[in-house]
Short mmCIF file of N, CA and C in Angstrom, two decimals:
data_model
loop_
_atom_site.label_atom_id
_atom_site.label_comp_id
_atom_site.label_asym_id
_atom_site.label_seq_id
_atom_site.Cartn_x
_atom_site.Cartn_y
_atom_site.Cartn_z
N UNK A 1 48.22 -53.36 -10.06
CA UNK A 1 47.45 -52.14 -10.00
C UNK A 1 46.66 -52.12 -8.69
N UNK A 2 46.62 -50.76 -8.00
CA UNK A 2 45.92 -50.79 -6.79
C UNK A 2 44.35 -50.43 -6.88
N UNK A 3 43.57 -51.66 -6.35
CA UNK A 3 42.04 -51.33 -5.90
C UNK A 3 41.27 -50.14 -5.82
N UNK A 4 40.80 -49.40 -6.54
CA UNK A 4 40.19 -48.33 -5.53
C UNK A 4 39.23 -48.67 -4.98
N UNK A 5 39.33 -47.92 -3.80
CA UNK A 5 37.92 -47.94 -2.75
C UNK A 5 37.12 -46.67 -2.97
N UNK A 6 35.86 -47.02 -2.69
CA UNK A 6 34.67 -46.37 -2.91
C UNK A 6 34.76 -45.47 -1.30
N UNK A 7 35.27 -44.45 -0.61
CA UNK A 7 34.48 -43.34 0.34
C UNK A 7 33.10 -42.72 -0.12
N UNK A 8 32.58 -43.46 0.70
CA UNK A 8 31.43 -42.58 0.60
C UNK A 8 31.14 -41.82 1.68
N UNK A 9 31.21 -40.63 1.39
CA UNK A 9 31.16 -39.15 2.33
C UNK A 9 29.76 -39.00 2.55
N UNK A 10 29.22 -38.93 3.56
CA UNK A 10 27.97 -38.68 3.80
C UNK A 10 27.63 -37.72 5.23
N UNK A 11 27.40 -36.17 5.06
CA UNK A 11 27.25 -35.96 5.75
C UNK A 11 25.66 -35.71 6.99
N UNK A 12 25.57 -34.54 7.38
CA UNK A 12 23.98 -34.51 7.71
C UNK A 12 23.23 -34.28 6.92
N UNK A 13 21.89 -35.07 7.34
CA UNK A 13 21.24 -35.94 6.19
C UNK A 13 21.26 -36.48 5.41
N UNK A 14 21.95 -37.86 5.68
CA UNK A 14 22.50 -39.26 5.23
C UNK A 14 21.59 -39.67 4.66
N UNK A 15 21.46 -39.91 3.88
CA UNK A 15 20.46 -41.09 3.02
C UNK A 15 20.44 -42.38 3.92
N UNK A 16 21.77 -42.92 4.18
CA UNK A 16 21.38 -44.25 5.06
C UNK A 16 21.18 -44.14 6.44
N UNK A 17 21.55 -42.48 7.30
CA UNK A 17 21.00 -42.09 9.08
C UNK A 17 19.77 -42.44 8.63
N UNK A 18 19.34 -41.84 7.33
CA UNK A 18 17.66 -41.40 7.74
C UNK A 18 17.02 -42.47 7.73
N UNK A 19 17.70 -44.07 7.05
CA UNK A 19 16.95 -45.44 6.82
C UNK A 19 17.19 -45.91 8.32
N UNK A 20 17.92 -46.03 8.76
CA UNK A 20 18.53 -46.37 9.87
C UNK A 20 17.46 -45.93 11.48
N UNK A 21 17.31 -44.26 11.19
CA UNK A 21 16.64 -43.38 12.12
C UNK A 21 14.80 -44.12 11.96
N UNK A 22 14.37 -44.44 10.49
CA UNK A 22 13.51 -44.65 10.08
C UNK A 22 13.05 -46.11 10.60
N UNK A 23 13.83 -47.28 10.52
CA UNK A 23 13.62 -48.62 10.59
C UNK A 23 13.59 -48.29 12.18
N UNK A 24 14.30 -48.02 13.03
CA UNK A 24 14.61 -47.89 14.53
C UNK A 24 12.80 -47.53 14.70
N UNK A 25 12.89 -46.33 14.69
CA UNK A 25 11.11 -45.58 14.86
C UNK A 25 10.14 -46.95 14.32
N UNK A 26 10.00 -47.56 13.40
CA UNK A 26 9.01 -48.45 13.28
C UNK A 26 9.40 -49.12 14.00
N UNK A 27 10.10 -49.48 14.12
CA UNK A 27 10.18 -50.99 14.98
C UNK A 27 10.20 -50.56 16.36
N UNK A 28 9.91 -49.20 16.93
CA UNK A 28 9.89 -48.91 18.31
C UNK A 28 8.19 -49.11 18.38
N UNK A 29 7.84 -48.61 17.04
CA UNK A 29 6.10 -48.07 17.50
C UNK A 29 5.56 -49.32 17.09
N UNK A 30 6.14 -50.74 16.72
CA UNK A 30 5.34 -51.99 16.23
C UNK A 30 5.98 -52.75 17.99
N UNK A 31 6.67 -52.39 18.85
CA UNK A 31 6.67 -52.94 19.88
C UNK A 31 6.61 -52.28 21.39
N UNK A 32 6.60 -50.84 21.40
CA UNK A 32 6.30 -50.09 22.40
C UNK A 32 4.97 -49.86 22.65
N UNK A 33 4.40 -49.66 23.65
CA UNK A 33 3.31 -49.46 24.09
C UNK A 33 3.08 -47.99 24.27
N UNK A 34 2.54 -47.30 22.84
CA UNK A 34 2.93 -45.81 22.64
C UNK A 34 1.93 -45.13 23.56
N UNK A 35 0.58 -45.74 23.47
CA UNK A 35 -0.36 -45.16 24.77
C UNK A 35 0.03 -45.09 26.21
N UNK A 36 0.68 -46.34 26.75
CA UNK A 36 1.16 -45.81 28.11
C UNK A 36 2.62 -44.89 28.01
N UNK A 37 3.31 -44.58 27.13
CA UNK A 37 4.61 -43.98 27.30
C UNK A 37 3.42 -42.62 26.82
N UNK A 38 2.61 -42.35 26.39
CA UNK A 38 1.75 -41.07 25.89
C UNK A 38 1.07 -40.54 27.84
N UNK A 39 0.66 -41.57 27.98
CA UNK A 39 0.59 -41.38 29.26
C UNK A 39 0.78 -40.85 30.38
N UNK A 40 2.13 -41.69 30.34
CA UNK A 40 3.66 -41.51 31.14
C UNK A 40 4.12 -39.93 30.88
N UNK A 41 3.90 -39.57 30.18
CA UNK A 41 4.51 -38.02 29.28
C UNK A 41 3.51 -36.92 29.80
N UNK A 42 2.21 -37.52 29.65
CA UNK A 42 1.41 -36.33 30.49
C UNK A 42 1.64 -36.39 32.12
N UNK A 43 1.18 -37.41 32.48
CA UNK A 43 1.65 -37.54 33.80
C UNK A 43 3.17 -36.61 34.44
N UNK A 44 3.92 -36.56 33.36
CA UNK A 44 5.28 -36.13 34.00
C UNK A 44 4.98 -34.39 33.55
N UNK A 45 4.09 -34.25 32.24
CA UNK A 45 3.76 -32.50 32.91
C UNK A 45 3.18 -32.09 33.62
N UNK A 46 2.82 -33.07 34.24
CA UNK A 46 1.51 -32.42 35.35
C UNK A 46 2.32 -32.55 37.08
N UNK A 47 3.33 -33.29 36.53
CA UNK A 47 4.20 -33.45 38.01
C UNK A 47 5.27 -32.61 38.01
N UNK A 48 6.17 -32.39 39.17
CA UNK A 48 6.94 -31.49 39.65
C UNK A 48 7.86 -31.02 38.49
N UNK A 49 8.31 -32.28 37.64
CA UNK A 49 9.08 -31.86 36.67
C UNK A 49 8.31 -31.28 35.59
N UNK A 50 7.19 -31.18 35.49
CA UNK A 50 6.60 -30.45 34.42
C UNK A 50 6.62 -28.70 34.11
N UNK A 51 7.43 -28.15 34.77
CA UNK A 51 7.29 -26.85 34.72
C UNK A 51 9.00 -26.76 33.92
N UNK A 52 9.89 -27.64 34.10
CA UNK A 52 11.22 -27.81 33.18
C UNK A 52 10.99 -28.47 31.63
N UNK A 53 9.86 -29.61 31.80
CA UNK A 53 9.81 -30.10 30.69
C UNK A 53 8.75 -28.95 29.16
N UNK A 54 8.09 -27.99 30.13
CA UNK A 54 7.41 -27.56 28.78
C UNK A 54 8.39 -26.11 28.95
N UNK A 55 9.70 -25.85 29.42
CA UNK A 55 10.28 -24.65 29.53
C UNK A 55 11.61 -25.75 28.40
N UNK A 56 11.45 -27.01 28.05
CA UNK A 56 12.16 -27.13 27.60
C UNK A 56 11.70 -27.55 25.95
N UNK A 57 10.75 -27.74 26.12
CA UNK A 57 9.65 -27.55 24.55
C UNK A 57 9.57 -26.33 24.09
N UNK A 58 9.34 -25.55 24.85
CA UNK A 58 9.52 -23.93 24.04
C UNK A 58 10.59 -23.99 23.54
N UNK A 59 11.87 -24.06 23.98
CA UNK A 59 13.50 -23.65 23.51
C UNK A 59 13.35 -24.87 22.27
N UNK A 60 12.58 -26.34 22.56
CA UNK A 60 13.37 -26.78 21.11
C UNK A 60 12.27 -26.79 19.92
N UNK A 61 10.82 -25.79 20.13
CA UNK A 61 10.50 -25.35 18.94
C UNK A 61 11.19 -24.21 18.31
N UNK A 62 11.70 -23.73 19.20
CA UNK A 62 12.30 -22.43 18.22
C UNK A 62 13.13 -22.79 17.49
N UNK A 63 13.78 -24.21 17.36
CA UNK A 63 14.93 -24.87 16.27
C UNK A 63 16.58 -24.88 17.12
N UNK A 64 17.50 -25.36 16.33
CA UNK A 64 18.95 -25.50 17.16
C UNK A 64 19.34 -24.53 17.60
N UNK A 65 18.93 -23.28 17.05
CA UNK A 65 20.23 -22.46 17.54
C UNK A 65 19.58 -21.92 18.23
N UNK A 66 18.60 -21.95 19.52
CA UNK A 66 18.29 -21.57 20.35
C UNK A 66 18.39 -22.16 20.97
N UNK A 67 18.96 -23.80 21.00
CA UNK A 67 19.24 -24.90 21.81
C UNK A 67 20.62 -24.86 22.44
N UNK A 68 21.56 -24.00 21.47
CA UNK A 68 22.90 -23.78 21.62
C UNK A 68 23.29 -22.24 22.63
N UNK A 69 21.94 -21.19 22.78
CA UNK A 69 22.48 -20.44 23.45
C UNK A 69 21.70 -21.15 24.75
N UNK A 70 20.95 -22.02 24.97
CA UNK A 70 20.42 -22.28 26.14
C UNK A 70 21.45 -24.10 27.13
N UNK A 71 22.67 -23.69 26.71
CA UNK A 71 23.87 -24.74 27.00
C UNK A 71 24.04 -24.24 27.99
#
């Protein structure tokens, strides 16, 4: 008799992306130095590239599909 195997279909919003997405993020913020990369982030709106980076915060509060006509 043949084995069955278990597929498990999982699409977006995986139960195990989101453990995965989840463990990654802690373990970035228990070894990154979130104040100087907080830093680093203002610093870069206040510099030349800062007039792309908050033209690119507007487009991704409005959600994906304003991300998709701005390709």
């Amino acid at each position: 008799m043949k084995k069955k195997t278990s597929k498990k279909l999982e699409g977006e919003g995986s139960y195990e992306g989101t453990r995965g997405y989840n463990a990654g993020l802690a373990e970035h913020m228990r070894k990154a130095d979130v104040g100087a990369l907080a830093d680093d982030a203002s610093k870069a709106l206040e510099g030349k590239e800062g007039k792309e980076l908050r033209k690119a915060e507007k487009i991704a509060k409005k959600g994906p599909q304003a991300l998709r006509t701005h390709r």
